[in-house]
PDB file of N, CA and C in Angstrom:
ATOM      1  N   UNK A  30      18.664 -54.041  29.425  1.00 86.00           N
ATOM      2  CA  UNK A  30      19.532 -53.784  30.559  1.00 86.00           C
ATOM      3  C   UNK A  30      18.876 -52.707  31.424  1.00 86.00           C
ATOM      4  N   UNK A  31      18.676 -52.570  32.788  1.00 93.00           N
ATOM      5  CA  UNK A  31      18.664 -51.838  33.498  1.00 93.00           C
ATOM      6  C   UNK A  31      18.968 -50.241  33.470  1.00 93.00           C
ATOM      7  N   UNK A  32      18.037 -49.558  34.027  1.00 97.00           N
ATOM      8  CA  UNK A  32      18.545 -48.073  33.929  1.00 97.00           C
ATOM      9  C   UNK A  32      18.569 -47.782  35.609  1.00 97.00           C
ATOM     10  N   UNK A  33      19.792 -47.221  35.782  1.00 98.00           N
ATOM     11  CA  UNK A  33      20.054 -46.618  36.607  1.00 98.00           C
ATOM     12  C   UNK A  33      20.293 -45.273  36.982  1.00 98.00           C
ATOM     13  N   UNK A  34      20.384 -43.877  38.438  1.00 98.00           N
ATOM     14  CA  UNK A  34      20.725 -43.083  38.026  1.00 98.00           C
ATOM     15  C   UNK A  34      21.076 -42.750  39.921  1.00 98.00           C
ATOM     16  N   UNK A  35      22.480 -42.116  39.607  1.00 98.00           N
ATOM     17  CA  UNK A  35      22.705 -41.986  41.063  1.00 98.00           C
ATOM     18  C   UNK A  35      22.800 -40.107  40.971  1.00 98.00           C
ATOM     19  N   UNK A  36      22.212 -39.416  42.814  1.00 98.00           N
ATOM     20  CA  UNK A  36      21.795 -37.862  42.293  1.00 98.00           C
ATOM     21  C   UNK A  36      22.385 -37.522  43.452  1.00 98.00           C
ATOM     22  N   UNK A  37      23.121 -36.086  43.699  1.00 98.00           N
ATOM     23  CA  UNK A  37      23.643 -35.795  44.836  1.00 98.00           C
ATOM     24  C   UNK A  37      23.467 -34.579  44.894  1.00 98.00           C
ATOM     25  N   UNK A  38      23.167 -33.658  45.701  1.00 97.00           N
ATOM     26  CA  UNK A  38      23.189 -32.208  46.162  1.00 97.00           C
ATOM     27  C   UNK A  38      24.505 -31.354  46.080  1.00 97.00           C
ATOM     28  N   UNK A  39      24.707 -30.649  44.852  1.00 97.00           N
ATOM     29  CA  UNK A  39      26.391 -30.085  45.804  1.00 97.00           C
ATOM     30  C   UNK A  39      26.210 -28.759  46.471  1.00 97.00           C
ATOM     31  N   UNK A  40      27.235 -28.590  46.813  1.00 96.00           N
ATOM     32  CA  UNK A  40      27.369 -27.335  47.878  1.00 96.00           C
ATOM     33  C   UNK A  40      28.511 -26.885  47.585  1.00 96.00           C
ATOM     34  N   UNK A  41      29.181 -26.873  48.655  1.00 96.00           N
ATOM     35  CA  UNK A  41      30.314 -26.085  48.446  1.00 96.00           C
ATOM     36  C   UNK A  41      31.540 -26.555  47.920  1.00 96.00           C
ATOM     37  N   UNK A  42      32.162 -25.717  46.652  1.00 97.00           N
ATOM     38  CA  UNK A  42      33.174 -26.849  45.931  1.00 97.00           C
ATOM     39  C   UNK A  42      34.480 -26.683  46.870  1.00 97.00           C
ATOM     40  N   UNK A  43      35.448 -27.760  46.555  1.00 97.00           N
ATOM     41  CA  UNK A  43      36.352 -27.981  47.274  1.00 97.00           C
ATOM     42  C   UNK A  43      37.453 -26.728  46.677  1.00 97.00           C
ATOM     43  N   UNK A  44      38.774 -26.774  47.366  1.00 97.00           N
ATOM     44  CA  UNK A  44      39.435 -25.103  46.280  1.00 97.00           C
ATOM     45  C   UNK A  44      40.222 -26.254  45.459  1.00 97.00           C
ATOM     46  N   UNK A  45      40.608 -25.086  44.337  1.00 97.00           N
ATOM     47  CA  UNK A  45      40.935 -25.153  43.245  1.00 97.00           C
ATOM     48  C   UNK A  45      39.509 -26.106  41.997  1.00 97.00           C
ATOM     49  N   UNK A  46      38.922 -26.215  42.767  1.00 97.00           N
ATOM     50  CA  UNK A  46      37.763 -27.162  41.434  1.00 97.00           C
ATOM     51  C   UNK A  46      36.346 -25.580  41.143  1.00 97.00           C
ATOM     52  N   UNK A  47      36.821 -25.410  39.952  1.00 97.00           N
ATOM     53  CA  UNK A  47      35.723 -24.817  39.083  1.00 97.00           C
ATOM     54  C   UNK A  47      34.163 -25.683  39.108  1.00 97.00           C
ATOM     55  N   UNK A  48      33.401 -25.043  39.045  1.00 95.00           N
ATOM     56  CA  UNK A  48      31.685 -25.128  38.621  1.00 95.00           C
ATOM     57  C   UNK A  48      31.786 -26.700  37.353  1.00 95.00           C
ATOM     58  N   UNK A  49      31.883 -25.438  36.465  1.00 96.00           N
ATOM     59  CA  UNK A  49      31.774 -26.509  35.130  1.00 96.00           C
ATOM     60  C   UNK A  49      32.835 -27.679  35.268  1.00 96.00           C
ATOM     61  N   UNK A  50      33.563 -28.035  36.323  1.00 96.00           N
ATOM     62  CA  UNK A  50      34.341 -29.266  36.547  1.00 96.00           C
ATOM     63  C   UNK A  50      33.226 -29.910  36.605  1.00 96.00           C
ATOM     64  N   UNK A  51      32.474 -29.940  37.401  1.00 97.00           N
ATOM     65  CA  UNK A  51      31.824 -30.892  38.579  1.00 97.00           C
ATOM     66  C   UNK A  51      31.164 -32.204  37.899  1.00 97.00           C
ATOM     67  N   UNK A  52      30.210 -31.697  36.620  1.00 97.00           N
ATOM     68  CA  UNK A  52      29.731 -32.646  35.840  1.00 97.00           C
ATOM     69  C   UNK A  52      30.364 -33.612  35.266  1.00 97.00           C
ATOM     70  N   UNK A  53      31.122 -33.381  34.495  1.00 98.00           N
ATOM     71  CA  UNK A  53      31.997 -34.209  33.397  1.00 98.00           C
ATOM     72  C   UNK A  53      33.113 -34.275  34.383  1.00 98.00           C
ATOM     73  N   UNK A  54      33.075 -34.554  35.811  1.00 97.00           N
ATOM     74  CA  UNK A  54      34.119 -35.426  36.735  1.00 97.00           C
ATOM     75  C   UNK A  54      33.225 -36.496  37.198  1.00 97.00           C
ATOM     76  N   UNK A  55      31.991 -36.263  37.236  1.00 98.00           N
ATOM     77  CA  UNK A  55      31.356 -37.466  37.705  1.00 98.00           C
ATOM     78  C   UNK A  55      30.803 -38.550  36.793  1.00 98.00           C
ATOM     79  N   UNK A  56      30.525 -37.799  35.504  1.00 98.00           N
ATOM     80  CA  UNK A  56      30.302 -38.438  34.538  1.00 98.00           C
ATOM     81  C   UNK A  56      31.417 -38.875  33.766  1.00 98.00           C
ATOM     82  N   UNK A  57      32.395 -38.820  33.547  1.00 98.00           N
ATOM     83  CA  UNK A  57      33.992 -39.544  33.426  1.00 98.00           C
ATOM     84  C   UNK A  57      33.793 -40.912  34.335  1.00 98.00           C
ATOM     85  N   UNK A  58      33.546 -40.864  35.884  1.00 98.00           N
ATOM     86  CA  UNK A  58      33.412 -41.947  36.307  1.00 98.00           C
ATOM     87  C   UNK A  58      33.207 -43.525  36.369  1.00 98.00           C
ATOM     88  N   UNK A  59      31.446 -42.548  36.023  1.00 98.00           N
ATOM     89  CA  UNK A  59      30.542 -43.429  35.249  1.00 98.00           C
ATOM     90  C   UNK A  59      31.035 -44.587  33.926  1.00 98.00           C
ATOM     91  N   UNK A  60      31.366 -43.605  32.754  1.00 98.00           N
ATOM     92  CA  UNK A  60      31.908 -43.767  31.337  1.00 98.00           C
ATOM     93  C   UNK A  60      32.766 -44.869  31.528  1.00 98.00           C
ATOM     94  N   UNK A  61      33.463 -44.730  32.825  1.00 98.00           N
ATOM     95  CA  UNK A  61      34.747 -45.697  32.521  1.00 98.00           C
ATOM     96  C   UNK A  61      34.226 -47.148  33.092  1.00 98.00           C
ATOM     97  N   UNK A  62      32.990 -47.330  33.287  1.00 98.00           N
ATOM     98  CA  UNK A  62      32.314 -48.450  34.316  1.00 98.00           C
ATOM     99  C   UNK A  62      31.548 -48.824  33.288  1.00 98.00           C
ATOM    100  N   UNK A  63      30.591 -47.681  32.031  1.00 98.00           N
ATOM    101  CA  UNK A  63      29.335 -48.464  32.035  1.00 98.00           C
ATOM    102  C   UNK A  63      29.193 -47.262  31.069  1.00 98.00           C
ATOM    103  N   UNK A  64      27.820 -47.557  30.140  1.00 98.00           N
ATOM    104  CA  UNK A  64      27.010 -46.927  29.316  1.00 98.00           C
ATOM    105  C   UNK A  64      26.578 -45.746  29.770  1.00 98.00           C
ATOM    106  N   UNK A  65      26.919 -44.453  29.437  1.00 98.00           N
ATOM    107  CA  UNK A  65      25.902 -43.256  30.600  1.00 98.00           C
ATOM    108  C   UNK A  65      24.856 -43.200  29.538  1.00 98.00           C
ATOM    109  N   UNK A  66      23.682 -42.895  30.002  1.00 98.00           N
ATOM    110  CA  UNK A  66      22.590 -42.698  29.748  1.00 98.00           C
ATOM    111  C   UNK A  66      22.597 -41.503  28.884  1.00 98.00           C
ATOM    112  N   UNK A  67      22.491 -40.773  30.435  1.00 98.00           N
ATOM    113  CA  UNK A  67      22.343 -39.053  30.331  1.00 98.00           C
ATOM    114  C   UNK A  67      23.177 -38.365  31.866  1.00 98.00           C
ATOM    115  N   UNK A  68      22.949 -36.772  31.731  1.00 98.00           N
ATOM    116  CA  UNK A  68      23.580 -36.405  32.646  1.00 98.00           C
ATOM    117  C   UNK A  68      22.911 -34.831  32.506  1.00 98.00           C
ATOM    118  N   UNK A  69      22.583 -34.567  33.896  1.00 97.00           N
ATOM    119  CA  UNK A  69      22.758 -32.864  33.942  1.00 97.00           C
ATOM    120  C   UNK A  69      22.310 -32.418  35.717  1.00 97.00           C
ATOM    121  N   UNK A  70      22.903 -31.050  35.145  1.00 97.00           N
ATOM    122  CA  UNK A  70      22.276 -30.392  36.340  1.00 97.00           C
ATOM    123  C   UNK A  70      21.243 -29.663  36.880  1.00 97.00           C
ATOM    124  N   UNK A  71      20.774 -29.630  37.894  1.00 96.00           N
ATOM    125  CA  UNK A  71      19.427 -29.103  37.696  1.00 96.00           C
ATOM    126  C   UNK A  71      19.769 -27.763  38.901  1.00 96.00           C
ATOM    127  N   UNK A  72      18.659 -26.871  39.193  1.00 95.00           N
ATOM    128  CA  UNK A  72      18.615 -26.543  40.397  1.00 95.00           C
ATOM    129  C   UNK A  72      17.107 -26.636  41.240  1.00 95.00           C
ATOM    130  N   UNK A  73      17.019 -27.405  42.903  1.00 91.00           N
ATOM    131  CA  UNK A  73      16.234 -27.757  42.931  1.00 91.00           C
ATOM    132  C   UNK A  73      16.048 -26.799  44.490  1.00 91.00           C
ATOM    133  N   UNK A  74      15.275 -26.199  44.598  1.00 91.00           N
ATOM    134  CA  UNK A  74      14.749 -25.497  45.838  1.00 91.00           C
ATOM    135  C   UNK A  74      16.349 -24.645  46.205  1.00 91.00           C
ATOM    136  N   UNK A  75      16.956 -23.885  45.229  1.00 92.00           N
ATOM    137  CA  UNK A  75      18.269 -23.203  45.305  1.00 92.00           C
ATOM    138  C   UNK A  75      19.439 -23.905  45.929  1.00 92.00           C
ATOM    139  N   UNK A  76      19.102 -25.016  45.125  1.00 93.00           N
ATOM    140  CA  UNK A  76      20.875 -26.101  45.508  1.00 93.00           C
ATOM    141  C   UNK A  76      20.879 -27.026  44.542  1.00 93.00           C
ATOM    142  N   UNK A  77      22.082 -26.790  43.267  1.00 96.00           N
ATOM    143  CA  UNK A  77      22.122 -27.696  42.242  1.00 96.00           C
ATOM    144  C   UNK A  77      22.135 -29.040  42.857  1.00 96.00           C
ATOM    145  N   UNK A  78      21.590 -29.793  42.120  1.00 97.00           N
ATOM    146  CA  UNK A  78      21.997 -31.742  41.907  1.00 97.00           C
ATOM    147  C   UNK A  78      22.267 -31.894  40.625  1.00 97.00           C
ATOM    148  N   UNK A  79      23.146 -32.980  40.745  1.00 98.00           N
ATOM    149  CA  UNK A  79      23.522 -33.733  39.723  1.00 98.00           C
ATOM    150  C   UNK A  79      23.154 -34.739  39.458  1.00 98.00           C
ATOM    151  N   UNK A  80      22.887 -35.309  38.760  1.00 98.00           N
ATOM    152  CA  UNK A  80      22.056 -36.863  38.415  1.00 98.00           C
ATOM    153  C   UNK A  80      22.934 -37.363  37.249  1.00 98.00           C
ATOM    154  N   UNK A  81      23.419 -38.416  37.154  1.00 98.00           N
ATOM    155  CA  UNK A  81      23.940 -39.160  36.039  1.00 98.00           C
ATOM    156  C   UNK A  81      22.997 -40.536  36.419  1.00 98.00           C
ATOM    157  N   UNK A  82      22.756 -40.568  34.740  1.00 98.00           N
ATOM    158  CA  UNK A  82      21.891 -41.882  34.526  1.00 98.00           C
ATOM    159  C   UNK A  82      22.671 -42.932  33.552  1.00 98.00           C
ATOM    160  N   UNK A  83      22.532 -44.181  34.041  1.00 98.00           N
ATOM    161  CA  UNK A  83      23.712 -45.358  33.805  1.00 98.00           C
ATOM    162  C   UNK A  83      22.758 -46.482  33.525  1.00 98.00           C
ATOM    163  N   UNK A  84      23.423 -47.673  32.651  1.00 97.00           N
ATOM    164  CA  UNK A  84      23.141 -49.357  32.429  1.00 97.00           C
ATOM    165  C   UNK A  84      24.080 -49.698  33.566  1.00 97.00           C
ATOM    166  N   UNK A  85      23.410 -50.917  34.036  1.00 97.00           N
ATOM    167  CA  UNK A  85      23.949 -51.730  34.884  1.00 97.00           C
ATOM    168  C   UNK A  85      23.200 -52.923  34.266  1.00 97.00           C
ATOM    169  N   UNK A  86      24.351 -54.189  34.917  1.00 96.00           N
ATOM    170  CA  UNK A  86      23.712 -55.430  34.394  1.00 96.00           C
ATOM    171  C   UNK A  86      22.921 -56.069  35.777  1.00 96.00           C
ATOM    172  N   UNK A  87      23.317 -55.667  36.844  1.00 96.00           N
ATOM    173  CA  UNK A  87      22.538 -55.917  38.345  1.00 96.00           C
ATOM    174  C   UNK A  87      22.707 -54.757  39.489  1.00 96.00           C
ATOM    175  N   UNK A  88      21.680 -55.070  40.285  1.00 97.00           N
ATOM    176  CA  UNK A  88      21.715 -53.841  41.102  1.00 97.00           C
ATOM    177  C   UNK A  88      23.448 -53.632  41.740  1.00 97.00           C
ATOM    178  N   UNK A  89      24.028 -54.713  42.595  1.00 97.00           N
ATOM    179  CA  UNK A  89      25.131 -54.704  42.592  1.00 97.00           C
ATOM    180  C   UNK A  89      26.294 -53.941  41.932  1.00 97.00           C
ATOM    181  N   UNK A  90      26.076 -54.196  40.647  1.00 97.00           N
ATOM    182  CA  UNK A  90      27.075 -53.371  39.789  1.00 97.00           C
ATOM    183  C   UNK A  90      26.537 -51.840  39.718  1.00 97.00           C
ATOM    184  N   UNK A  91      25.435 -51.292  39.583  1.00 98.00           N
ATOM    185  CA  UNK A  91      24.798 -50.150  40.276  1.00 98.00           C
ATOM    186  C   UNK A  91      25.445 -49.595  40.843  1.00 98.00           C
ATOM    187  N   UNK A  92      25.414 -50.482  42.236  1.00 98.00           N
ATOM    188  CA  UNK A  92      25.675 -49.626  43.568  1.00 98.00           C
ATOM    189  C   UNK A  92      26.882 -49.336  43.594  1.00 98.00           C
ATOM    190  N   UNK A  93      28.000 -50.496  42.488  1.00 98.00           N
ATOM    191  CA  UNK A  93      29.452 -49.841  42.449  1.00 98.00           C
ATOM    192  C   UNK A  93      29.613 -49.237  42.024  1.00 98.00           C
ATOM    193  N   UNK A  94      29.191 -48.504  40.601  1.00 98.00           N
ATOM    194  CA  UNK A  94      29.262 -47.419  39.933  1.00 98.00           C
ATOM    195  C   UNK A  94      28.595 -46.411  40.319  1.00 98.00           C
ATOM    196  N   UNK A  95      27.606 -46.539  41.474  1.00 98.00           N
ATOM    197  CA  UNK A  95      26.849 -45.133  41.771  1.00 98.00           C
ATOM    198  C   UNK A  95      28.025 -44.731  42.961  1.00 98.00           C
ATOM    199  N   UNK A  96      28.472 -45.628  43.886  1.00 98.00           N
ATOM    200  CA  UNK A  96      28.886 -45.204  44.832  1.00 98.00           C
ATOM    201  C   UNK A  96      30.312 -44.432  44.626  1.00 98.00           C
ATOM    202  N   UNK A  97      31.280 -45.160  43.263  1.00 98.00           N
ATOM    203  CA  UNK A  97      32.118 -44.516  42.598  1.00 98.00           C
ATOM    204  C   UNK A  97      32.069 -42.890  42.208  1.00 98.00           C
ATOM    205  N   UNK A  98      31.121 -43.154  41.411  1.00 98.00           N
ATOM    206  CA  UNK A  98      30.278 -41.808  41.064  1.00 98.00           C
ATOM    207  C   UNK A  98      30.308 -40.546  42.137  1.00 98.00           C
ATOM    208  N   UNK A  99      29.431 -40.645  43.376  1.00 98.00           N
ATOM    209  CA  UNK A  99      29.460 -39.962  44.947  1.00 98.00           C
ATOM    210  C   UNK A  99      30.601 -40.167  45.427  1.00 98.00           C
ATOM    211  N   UNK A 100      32.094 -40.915  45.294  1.00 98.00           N
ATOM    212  CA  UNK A 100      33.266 -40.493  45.545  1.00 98.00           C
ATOM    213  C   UNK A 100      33.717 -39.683  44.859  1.00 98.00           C
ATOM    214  N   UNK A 101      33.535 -39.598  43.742  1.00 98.00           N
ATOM    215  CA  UNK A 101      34.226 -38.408  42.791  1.00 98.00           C
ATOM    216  C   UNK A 101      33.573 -37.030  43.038  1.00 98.00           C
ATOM    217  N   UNK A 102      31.981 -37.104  43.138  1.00 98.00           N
ATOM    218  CA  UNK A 102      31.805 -35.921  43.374  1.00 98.00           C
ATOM    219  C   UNK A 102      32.299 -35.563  44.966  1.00 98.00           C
ATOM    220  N   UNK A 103      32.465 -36.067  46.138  1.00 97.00           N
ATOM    221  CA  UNK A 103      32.791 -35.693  47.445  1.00 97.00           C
ATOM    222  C   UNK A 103      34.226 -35.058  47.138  1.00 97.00           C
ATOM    223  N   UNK A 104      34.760 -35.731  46.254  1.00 97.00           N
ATOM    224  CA  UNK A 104      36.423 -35.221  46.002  1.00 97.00           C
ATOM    225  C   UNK A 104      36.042 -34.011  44.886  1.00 97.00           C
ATOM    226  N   UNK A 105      35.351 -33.652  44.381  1.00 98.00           N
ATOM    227  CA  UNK A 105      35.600 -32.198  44.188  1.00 98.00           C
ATOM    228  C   UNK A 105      34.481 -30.942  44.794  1.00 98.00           C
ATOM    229  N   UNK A 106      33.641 -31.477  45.787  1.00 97.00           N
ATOM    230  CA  UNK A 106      32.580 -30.953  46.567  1.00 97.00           C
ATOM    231  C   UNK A 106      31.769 -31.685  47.932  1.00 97.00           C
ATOM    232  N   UNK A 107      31.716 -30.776  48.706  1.00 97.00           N
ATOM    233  CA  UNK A 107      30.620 -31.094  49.735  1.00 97.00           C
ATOM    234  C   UNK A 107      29.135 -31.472  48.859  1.00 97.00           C
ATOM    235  N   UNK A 108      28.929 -33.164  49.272  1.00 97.00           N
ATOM    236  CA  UNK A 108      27.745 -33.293  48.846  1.00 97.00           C
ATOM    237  C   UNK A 108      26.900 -33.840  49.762  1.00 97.00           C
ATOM    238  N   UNK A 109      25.536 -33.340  49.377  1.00 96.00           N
ATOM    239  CA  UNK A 109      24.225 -34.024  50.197  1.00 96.00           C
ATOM    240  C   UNK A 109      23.458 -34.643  49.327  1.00 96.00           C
ATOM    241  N   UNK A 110      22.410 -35.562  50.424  1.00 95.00           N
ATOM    242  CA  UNK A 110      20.459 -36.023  49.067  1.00 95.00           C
ATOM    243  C   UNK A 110      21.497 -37.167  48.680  1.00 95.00           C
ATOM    244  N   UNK A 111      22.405 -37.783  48.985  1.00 96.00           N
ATOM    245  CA  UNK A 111      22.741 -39.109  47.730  1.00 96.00           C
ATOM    246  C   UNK A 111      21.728 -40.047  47.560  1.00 96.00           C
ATOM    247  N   UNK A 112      21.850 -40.671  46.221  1.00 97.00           N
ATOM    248  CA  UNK A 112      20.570 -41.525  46.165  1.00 97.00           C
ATOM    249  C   UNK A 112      21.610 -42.588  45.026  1.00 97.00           C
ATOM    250  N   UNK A 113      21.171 -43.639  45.052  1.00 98.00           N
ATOM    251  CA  UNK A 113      21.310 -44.378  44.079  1.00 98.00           C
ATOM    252  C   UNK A 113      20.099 -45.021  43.253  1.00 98.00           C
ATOM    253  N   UNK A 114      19.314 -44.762  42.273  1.00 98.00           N
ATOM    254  CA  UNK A 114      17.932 -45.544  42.492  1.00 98.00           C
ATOM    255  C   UNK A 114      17.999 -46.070  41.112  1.00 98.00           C
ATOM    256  N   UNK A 115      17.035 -47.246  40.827  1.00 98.00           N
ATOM    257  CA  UNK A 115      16.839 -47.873  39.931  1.00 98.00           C
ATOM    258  C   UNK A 115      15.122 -48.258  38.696  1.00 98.00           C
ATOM    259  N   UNK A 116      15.107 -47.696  37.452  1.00 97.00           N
ATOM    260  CA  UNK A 116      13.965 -47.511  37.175  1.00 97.00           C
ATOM    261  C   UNK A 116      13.518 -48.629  37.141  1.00 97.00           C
ATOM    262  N   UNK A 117      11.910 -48.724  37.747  1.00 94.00           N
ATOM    263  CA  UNK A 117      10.836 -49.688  37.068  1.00 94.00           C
ATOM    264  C   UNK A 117       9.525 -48.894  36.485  1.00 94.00           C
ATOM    265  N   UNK A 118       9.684 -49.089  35.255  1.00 93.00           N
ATOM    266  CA  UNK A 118       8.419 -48.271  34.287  1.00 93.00           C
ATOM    267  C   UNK A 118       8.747 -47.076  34.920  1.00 93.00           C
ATOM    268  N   UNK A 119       7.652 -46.219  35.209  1.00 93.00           N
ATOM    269  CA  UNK A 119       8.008 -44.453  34.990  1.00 93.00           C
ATOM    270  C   UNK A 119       8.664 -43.930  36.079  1.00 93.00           C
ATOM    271  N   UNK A 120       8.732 -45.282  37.444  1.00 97.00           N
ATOM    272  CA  UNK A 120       9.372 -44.209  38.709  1.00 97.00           C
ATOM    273  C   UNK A 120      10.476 -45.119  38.820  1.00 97.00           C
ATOM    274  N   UNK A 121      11.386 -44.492  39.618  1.00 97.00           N
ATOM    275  CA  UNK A 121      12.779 -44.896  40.520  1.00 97.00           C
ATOM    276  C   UNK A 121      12.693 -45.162  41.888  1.00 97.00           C
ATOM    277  N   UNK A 122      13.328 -46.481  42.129  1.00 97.00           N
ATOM    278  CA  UNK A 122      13.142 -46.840  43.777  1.00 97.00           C
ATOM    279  C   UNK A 122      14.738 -47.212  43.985  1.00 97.00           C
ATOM    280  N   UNK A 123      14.892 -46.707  45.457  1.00 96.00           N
ATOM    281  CA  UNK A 123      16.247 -47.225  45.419  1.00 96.00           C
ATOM    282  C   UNK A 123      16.638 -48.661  45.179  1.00 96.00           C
ATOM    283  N   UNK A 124      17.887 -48.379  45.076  1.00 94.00           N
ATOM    284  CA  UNK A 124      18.537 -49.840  45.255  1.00 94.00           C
ATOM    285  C   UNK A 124      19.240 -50.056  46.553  1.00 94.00           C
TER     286      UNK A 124
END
């Protein structure tokens, strides 16, 4: 099956949503769609992203669960960088 992984920039959280929300709201998402891979946060040039990595059975179903995914995080943060991309061998190209 396919590996997928959709990544978004956050910024500024929305009020009332804590830090340590942010992950395990987007990755809940995921879970309820599909296999998660993996998940974390990084910080990249001083602005966390989030990346959750997912099975999909076609790009299609992907793009519904990635785009799911980037609704949940917009609802508890300003996000930028969305990507949805899909692995072949060692790199990711979108879908």
């Amino acid at each position: 099956m396919p590996s997928y992984r959709v990544r978004a920039a956050v910024g500024t959280l929305r009020p009332g949503v804590a830090a340590p929300d942010v992950l395990p709201g987007a990755v809940a998402v995921a879970r309820a769609r599909t296999a998660v891979e993996a998940h974390d946060v990084e910080v990249v040039r001083g602005e966390a992203r989030v990346t959750v990595r997912y099975e999909a059975d076609d790009d299609q179903s992907a793009r519904q669960i990635g785009w799911a995914v980037l609704a949940r995080l917009d609802e508890l943060a300003d996000i930028s960088g969305r990507s949805v991309t899909r692995r072949y061998g060692a790199r990711w190209y979108r879908v």
